[in-house]
XYZ file of N, CA and C in Angstrom:
546
model
N 82.795 91.693 67.658
C 82.565 91.917 66.240
C 82.807 90.624 65.464
N 82.498 89.485 66.047
C 82.790 88.220 65.371
C 81.802 88.002 64.224
N 80.826 87.156 64.382
C 79.927 86.866 63.274
C 78.560 87.461 63.553
N 78.090 88.294 62.635
C 76.797 88.940 62.767
C 76.059 88.786 61.449
N 74.992 88.027 61.448
C 74.211 87.837 60.239
C 72.833 88.406 60.495
N 72.294 89.156 59.554
C 70.952 89.678 59.688
C 70.905 91.153 59.380
N 70.121 91.879 60.160
C 69.943 93.306 59.900
C 71.261 94.050 60.041
N 71.437 95.129 59.234
C 72.697 95.878 59.294
C 72.888 96.513 60.667
N 74.107 96.495 61.117
C 74.456 97.158 62.367
C 74.913 98.563 62.044
N 75.222 99.338 63.071
C 75.757 100.677 62.860
C 77.019 100.590 62.009
N 77.886 99.650 62.315
C 79.138 99.507 61.560
C 78.838 99.198 60.099
N 77.861 98.336 59.836
C 77.527 98.014 58.449
C 77.053 99.261 57.716
N 76.288 100.106 58.405
C 75.820 101.335 57.773
C 76.985 102.266 57.463
N 77.930 102.371 58.389
C 79.109 103.206 58.152
C 79.888 102.675 56.961
N 80.110 101.378 56.927
C 80.877 100.814 55.824
C 80.108 100.873 54.512
N 78.805 100.746 54.575
C 78.029 100.861 53.339
C 78.215 102.246 52.738
N 78.262 103.254 53.595
C 78.507 104.610 53.102
C 79.893 104.730 52.503
N 80.808 103.949 53.010
C 82.182 104.001 52.501
C 82.404 103.145 51.268
N 81.385 102.467 50.818
C 81.589 101.610 49.660
C 81.873 102.412 48.393
N 81.856 103.732 48.504
C 82.361 104.541 47.402
C 83.829 104.197 47.190
N 84.471 103.717 48.253
C 85.851 103.260 48.151
C 85.927 101.825 47.661
N 84.783 101.198 47.524
C 84.782 99.778 47.186
C 85.543 99.524 45.900
N 86.252 98.443 45.937
C 87.040 98.031 44.792
C 86.327 96.853 44.170
N 85.853 97.002 42.976
C 85.174 95.895 42.317
C 86.221 95.030 41.641
N 86.328 93.789 42.095
C 87.368 92.902 41.566
C 86.772 91.554 41.211
N 87.071 91.039 40.041
C 86.598 89.695 39.737
C 87.391 88.664 40.524
N 86.729 87.627 40.985
C 87.425 86.526 41.648
C 88.011 85.650 40.549
N 89.291 85.345 40.649
C 89.927 84.610 39.565
C 89.612 83.117 39.602
N 89.299 82.581 40.765
C 89.002 81.153 40.827
C 87.701 80.842 40.089
N 86.743 81.712 40.182
C 85.482 81.578 39.467
C 85.197 82.933 38.847
N 85.554 83.150 37.573
C 85.431 84.480 36.984
C 84.052 85.083 37.171
N 84.042 86.333 37.592
C 82.800 87.078 37.783
C 83.019 88.463 37.219
N 81.946 89.075 36.781
C 82.080 90.447 36.313
C 82.288 91.342 37.515
N 82.819 92.521 37.284
C 83.060 93.467 38.374
C 81.748 93.772 39.083
N 81.841 93.976 40.366
C 80.658 94.214 41.188
C 80.375 95.703 41.332
N 79.115 96.045 41.401
C 78.716 97.405 41.715
C 78.339 97.460 43.187
N 78.328 98.661 43.750
C 78.061 98.812 45.181
C 76.749 98.157 45.596
N 75.711 98.221 44.767
C 74.436 97.618 45.168
C 74.544 96.102 45.279
N 75.537 95.512 44.652
C 75.716 94.071 44.742
C 76.391 93.668 46.052
N 76.801 94.631 46.853
C 77.381 94.334 48.154
C 76.304 94.249 49.226
N 75.049 94.348 48.839
C 73.978 94.339 49.819
C 73.582 92.911 50.161
N 72.830 92.774 51.220
C 72.362 91.475 51.654
C 72.873 91.174 53.043
N 72.440 90.059 53.605
C 72.902 89.693 54.939
C 74.424 89.543 54.948
N 75.032 90.081 55.971
C 76.487 90.048 56.053
C 76.994 89.430 57.328
N 78.253 89.093 57.287
C 78.933 88.530 58.439
C 80.254 89.270 58.605
N 80.635 89.513 59.847
C 81.863 90.234 60.171
C 82.860 89.296 60.822
N 84.093 89.374 60.385
C 85.168 88.656 61.069
C 86.269 89.680 61.308
N 86.597 89.884 62.574
C 87.713 90.782 62.866
C 88.946 89.942 63.202
N 90.062 90.592 63.396
C 91.314 89.859 63.623
C 91.359 89.184 64.987
N 90.395 89.470 65.844
C 90.372 88.887 67.183
C 89.490 87.646 67.276
N 88.857 87.249 66.183
C 87.973 86.090 66.167
C 88.805 84.829 65.914
N 89.485 84.390 66.966
C 90.420 83.270 66.849
C 89.787 82.006 66.270
N 88.554 81.694 66.675
C 87.912 80.468 66.196
C 87.739 80.508 64.679
N 87.290 81.630 64.156
C 87.098 81.742 62.707
C 88.435 81.657 61.967
N 89.457 82.308 62.500
C 90.768 82.296 61.833
C 91.429 80.919 61.899
N 91.076 80.109 62.920
C 91.631 78.756 63.011
C 91.082 77.867 61.898
N 89.799 78.046 61.568
C 89.151 77.202 60.565
C 88.294 78.057 59.632
N 88.930 78.786 58.711
C 88.170 79.680 57.825
C 87.056 78.978 57.046
N 87.307 77.781 56.557
C 86.290 77.086 55.767
C 85.050 76.785 56.604
N 85.264 76.364 57.833
C 84.126 76.089 58.723
C 83.349 77.364 59.035
N 84.065 78.462 59.279
C 83.404 79.744 59.549
C 82.553 80.172 58.353
N 83.087 80.014 57.154
C 82.346 80.402 55.946
C 81.133 79.491 55.750
N 81.289 78.190 55.980
C 80.139 77.276 55.870
C 79.018 77.711 56.812
N 79.378 78.071 58.038
C 78.370 78.473 59.028
C 77.655 79.748 58.593
N 78.405 80.730 58.118
C 77.744 81.977 57.705
C 76.895 81.756 56.448
N 77.340 80.880 55.564
C 76.562 80.568 54.357
C 75.243 79.888 54.735
N 75.285 78.949 55.687
C 74.063 78.282 56.152
C 73.073 79.280 56.726
N 73.575 80.351 57.305
C 72.706 81.377 57.894
C 72.285 82.433 56.874
N 72.715 82.275 55.633
C 72.243 83.161 54.582
C 73.127 84.352 54.252
N 74.333 84.402 54.783
C 75.222 85.531 54.492
C 75.592 85.546 53.017
N 75.562 86.733 52.426
C 75.988 86.905 51.039
C 77.219 87.802 50.944
N 77.556 88.447 52.054
C 78.724 89.327 52.110
C 79.509 89.018 53.377
N 80.826 88.908 53.234
C 81.720 88.743 54.377
C 82.603 89.979 54.465
N 82.544 90.673 55.580
C 83.442 91.787 55.853
C 84.581 91.217 56.691
N 85.768 91.135 56.105
C 86.920 90.511 56.748
C 87.950 91.591 57.062
N 88.268 91.754 58.341
C 89.266 92.759 58.716
C 90.602 92.375 58.100
N 91.196 93.314 57.360
C 92.428 93.004 56.632
C 93.660 93.051 57.520
N 93.670 93.886 58.546
C 94.827 94.002 59.443
C 94.498 94.968 60.560
N 95.429 95.069 61.486
C 95.351 96.104 62.511
C 96.432 97.122 62.185
N 96.534 98.140 62.991
C 97.569 99.155 62.743
C 98.902 98.759 63.376
N 98.933 97.620 64.047
C 100.188 97.148 64.642
C 101.155 96.708 63.548
N 102.450 96.747 63.826
C 103.426 96.263 62.829
C 103.142 94.816 62.448
N 103.415 94.511 61.216
C 103.169 93.181 60.680
C 102.784 93.298 59.226
N 102.375 92.192 58.627
C 102.010 92.253 57.218
C 100.777 93.135 57.006
N 100.667 93.677 55.805
C 99.516 94.534 55.472
C 98.215 93.744 55.495
N 98.301 92.435 55.309
C 97.131 91.572 55.383
C 97.379 90.544 56.476
N 96.500 90.551 57.458
C 96.577 89.660 58.606
C 96.495 88.212 58.139
N 97.424 87.386 58.603
C 97.435 85.959 58.293
C 97.120 85.717 56.812
N 98.021 86.092 55.919
C 97.733 86.011 54.482
C 97.294 84.625 54.002
N 97.889 83.571 54.527
C 97.484 82.221 54.114
C 96.052 81.909 54.500
N 95.662 82.304 55.680
C 94.285 82.046 56.127
C 93.309 83.008 55.461
N 93.787 84.226 55.170
C 92.952 85.154 54.410
C 92.621 84.534 53.056
N 93.619 83.924 52.415
C 93.393 83.253 51.127
C 92.359 82.136 51.280
N 92.408 81.415 52.388
C 91.432 80.353 52.628
C 90.029 80.918 52.780
N 89.900 82.056 53.499
C 88.589 82.721 53.610
C 88.077 83.092 52.220
N 88.943 83.709 51.421
C 88.543 84.148 50.084
C 88.083 82.965 49.228
N 88.865 81.917 49.218
C 88.546 80.737 48.410
C 87.215 80.116 48.855
N 87.054 79.922 50.157
C 85.836 79.296 50.679
C 84.608 80.165 50.421
N 84.742 81.464 50.641
C 83.605 82.368 50.433
C 83.231 82.442 48.956
N 84.209 82.612 48.095
C 83.914 82.712 46.664
C 83.304 81.421 46.125
N 83.716 80.273 46.666
C 83.142 78.998 46.234
C 81.656 78.917 46.565
N 81.213 79.686 47.552
C 79.804 79.693 47.956
C 79.073 80.938 47.462
N 79.730 81.716 46.624
C 79.086 82.918 46.071
C 79.022 84.081 47.041
N 79.850 84.059 48.073
C 79.880 85.140 49.064
C 80.912 86.180 48.644
N 80.503 87.429 48.630
C 81.386 88.553 48.324
C 82.229 88.849 49.559
N 83.512 89.130 49.375
C 84.400 89.404 50.511
C 84.948 90.819 50.399
N 84.638 91.624 51.412
C 85.099 93.008 51.491
C 86.144 93.097 52.602
N 87.335 93.576 52.253
C 88.360 93.837 53.276
C 87.994 95.142 53.966
N 88.144 95.191 55.275
C 87.961 96.463 55.975
C 89.138 96.689 56.901
N 89.476 97.950 57.026
C 90.648 98.332 57.816
C 90.279 99.517 58.698
N 90.585 99.403 59.977
C 90.349 100.479 60.941
C 91.673 101.176 61.207
N 91.833 102.338 60.618
C 93.051 103.134 60.817
C 92.845 104.059 62.008
N 93.826 104.184 62.888
C 93.673 105.116 64.009
C 93.910 106.576 63.601
N 94.364 106.793 62.365
C 94.617 108.137 61.837
C 95.672 108.876 62.641
N 96.712 108.140 62.986
C 97.849 108.708 63.705
C 99.020 108.910 62.752
N 99.252 107.915 61.875
C 100.329 107.980 60.892
C 99.719 107.654 59.530
N 99.256 108.694 58.839
C 98.499 108.504 57.605
C 99.292 107.745 56.544
N 100.567 108.010 56.410
C 101.364 107.311 55.387
C 101.404 105.805 55.655
N 101.690 105.444 56.898
C 101.739 104.031 57.279
C 100.368 103.377 57.063
N 99.327 104.048 57.524
C 97.979 103.498 57.431
C 97.525 103.389 55.977
N 97.936 104.328 55.143
C 97.610 104.259 53.720
C 98.309 103.062 53.084
N 99.571 102.839 53.433
C 100.294 101.670 52.904
C 99.595 100.374 53.310
N 99.100 100.307 54.535
C 98.404 99.095 55.003
C 97.127 98.868 54.192
N 96.383 99.932 53.969
C 95.143 99.819 53.191
C 95.455 99.403 51.750
N 96.479 100.001 51.161
C 96.868 99.649 49.792
C 97.292 98.179 49.727
N 97.942 97.699 50.770
C 98.313 96.282 50.812
C 97.095 95.377 50.720
N 95.999 95.750 51.369
C 94.763 94.954 51.287
C 94.147 95.077 49.895
N 94.129 96.280 49.350
C 93.549 96.481 48.021
C 94.295 95.655 46.978
N 95.607 95.607 47.096
C 96.436 94.889 46.112
C 96.656 93.421 46.441
N 96.169 92.962 47.588
C 96.412 91.582 48.014
C 95.922 90.593 46.964
N 96.785 89.646 46.665
C 96.410 88.540 45.789
C 97.064 87.287 46.337
N 96.232 86.290 46.597
C 96.732 85.002 47.093
C 97.482 84.284 45.973
N 98.326 83.321 46.321
C 99.062 82.578 45.282
C 98.163 81.964 44.207
N 96.922 81.612 44.578
C 96.002 81.016 43.593
C 95.182 82.070 42.854
N 95.488 83.354 43.089
C 94.805 84.435 42.377
C 93.600 85.021 43.083
N 93.207 84.471 44.218
C 92.060 85.016 44.952
C 92.367 86.437 45.426
N 91.342 87.302 45.364
C 91.453 88.697 45.800
C 90.188 89.093 46.543
N 90.296 90.190 47.280
C 89.099 90.771 47.885
C 88.224 91.333 46.773
N 86.915 91.332 46.996
C 85.981 91.899 46.034
C 85.821 93.398 46.232
N 86.226 93.891 47.377
C 86.102 95.312 47.657
C 86.888 95.671 48.896
N 86.963 96.947 49.146
C 87.683 97.458 50.307
C 86.861 98.564 50.937
N 86.846 98.610 52.258
C 86.160 99.676 52.974
C 87.067 100.180 54.087
N 87.236 101.461 54.133
C 88.008 102.103 55.181
C 87.062 102.441 56.316
N 87.275 101.839 57.457
C 86.432 102.076 58.622
C 86.797 103.444 59.189
N 85.818 104.303 59.370
C 86.110 105.665 59.833
C 85.852 105.855 61.322
N 85.604 104.762 62.029
C 85.484 104.875 63.480
C 86.827 105.332 64.044
N 86.809 105.849 65.234
C 88.049 106.296 65.854
C 88.494 105.309 66.921
N 89.764 105.396 67.230
C 90.323 104.600 68.316
C 90.724 105.566 69.420
N 91.188 105.021 70.531
C 91.596 105.865 71.657
C 92.730 106.806 71.264
N 93.568 106.391 70.307
C 94.704 107.205 69.885
C 94.373 108.201 68.777
N 93.173 108.136 68.229
C 92.822 108.982 67.092
C 92.775 110.459 67.478
N 93.232 111.323 66.567
C 93.115 112.759 66.826
C 91.659 113.199 66.716
N 91.329 114.390 67.200
C 89.951 114.891 67.103
C 89.519 115.025 65.639
N 88.213 114.992 65.409
C 87.663 115.048 64.052
C 88.159 116.265 63.275
N 88.282 117.404 63.919
C 88.728 118.618 63.233
C 90.129 118.439 62.636
N 90.953 117.634 63.277
C 92.314 117.382 62.807
C 92.335 116.201 61.826
N 91.414 115.277 61.989
C 91.406 114.022 61.253
C 90.738 114.114 59.880
N 89.774 114.981 59.693
C 88.944 114.978 58.491
C 89.715 115.230 57.202
N 90.479 116.276 57.129
C 91.200 116.595 55.887
C 92.180 115.469 55.496
N 93.001 114.969 56.430
C 93.873 113.835 56.066
C 93.084 112.581 55.661
N 91.943 112.351 56.302
C 91.105 111.204 55.944
C 90.614 111.327 54.506
N 90.200 112.516 54.113
C 89.737 112.723 52.740
C 90.872 112.515 51.738
N 92.063 112.994 52.062
C 93.221 112.778 51.176
C 93.556 111.286 51.082
N 93.495 110.610 52.218
C 93.764 109.174 52.228
C 92.739 108.444 51.355
N 91.480 108.810 51.467
C 90.426 108.189 50.665
C 90.669 108.405 49.178
N 91.066 109.598 48.800
C 91.371 109.881 47.391
C 92.526 109.014 46.907
N 93.559 108.887 47.723
C 94.723 108.068 47.359
C 94.316 106.605 47.171
N 93.476 106.100 48.064
C 93.039 104.707 47.963
C 92.199 104.487 46.704
N 91.335 105.424 46.375
C 90.559 105.307 45.128
C 91.485 105.321 43.922
N 92.510 106.199 43.948
C 93.458 106.264 42.830
C 94.183 104.938 42.632
N 94.531 104.276 43.730
C 95.217 102.979 43.652
C 94.252 101.900 43.178
N 93.037 101.910 43.686
C 92.078 100.851 43.394
C 91.524 100.915 41.972
N 91.287 102.100 41.487
C 90.599 102.273 40.196
C 91.265 101.512 39.045
N 92.583 101.648 38.809
C 93.153 100.906 37.678
C 93.217 99.391 37.898
N 93.278 98.959 39.147
C 93.318 97.526 39.429
C 91.960 96.866 39.197
N 90.919 97.607 39.492
C 89.563 97.054 39.463
C 88.590 98.079 38.894
N 88.633 98.311 37.584
C 87.742 99.323 37.017
C 86.275 98.937 37.211
N 85.419 99.921 37.441
C 83.996 99.594 37.616
C 83.386 99.101 36.314
N 82.379 98.279 36.452
C 81.651 97.757 35.302
C 80.742 98.867 34.772
N 80.632 99.011 33.448
C 79.710 100.011 32.901
C 78.289 99.696 33.330
N 77.525 100.719 33.605
C 76.116 100.520 33.994
C 75.294 100.148 32.782
N 74.300 99.282 32.993
C 73.431 98.831 31.892
C 72.489 99.941 31.475
């Protein structure tokens, strides 16, 4: 799931459906109006927490995806393992700064195994509220609804997932109110 530019993949389609959770946030380094879901469209690039090369040199990774025409970067915010709510916060800030300087929208995505909803909700909220020391923030958030080996069956997972989604929208809405439609 390293860098994928071009036609949407299955994962992109799943996350596009989840952009109802998207948090529209202005980038503080270069003020922008709040984004609407349709503005998250276009060629995208994915960086997960296992893409060591990209995490070693975020600016170089962003330059490469920009040269290939990416307008959206889906950056995995964390895993469900213990640690900070945002994976490598300093390098995440570098991704945000480099992408925003090139006009690339950055969406945090988080894959929760749906084993401990409270813990997983806190991790997602950490990404939604993340702000780098220079004020950079994610432009949106998407909760990945794929399952992991530890995930409970869909019949058990659906109701808690819906509650978690409502909680995340409640947290995101006052931080990043949507722009009025023209």
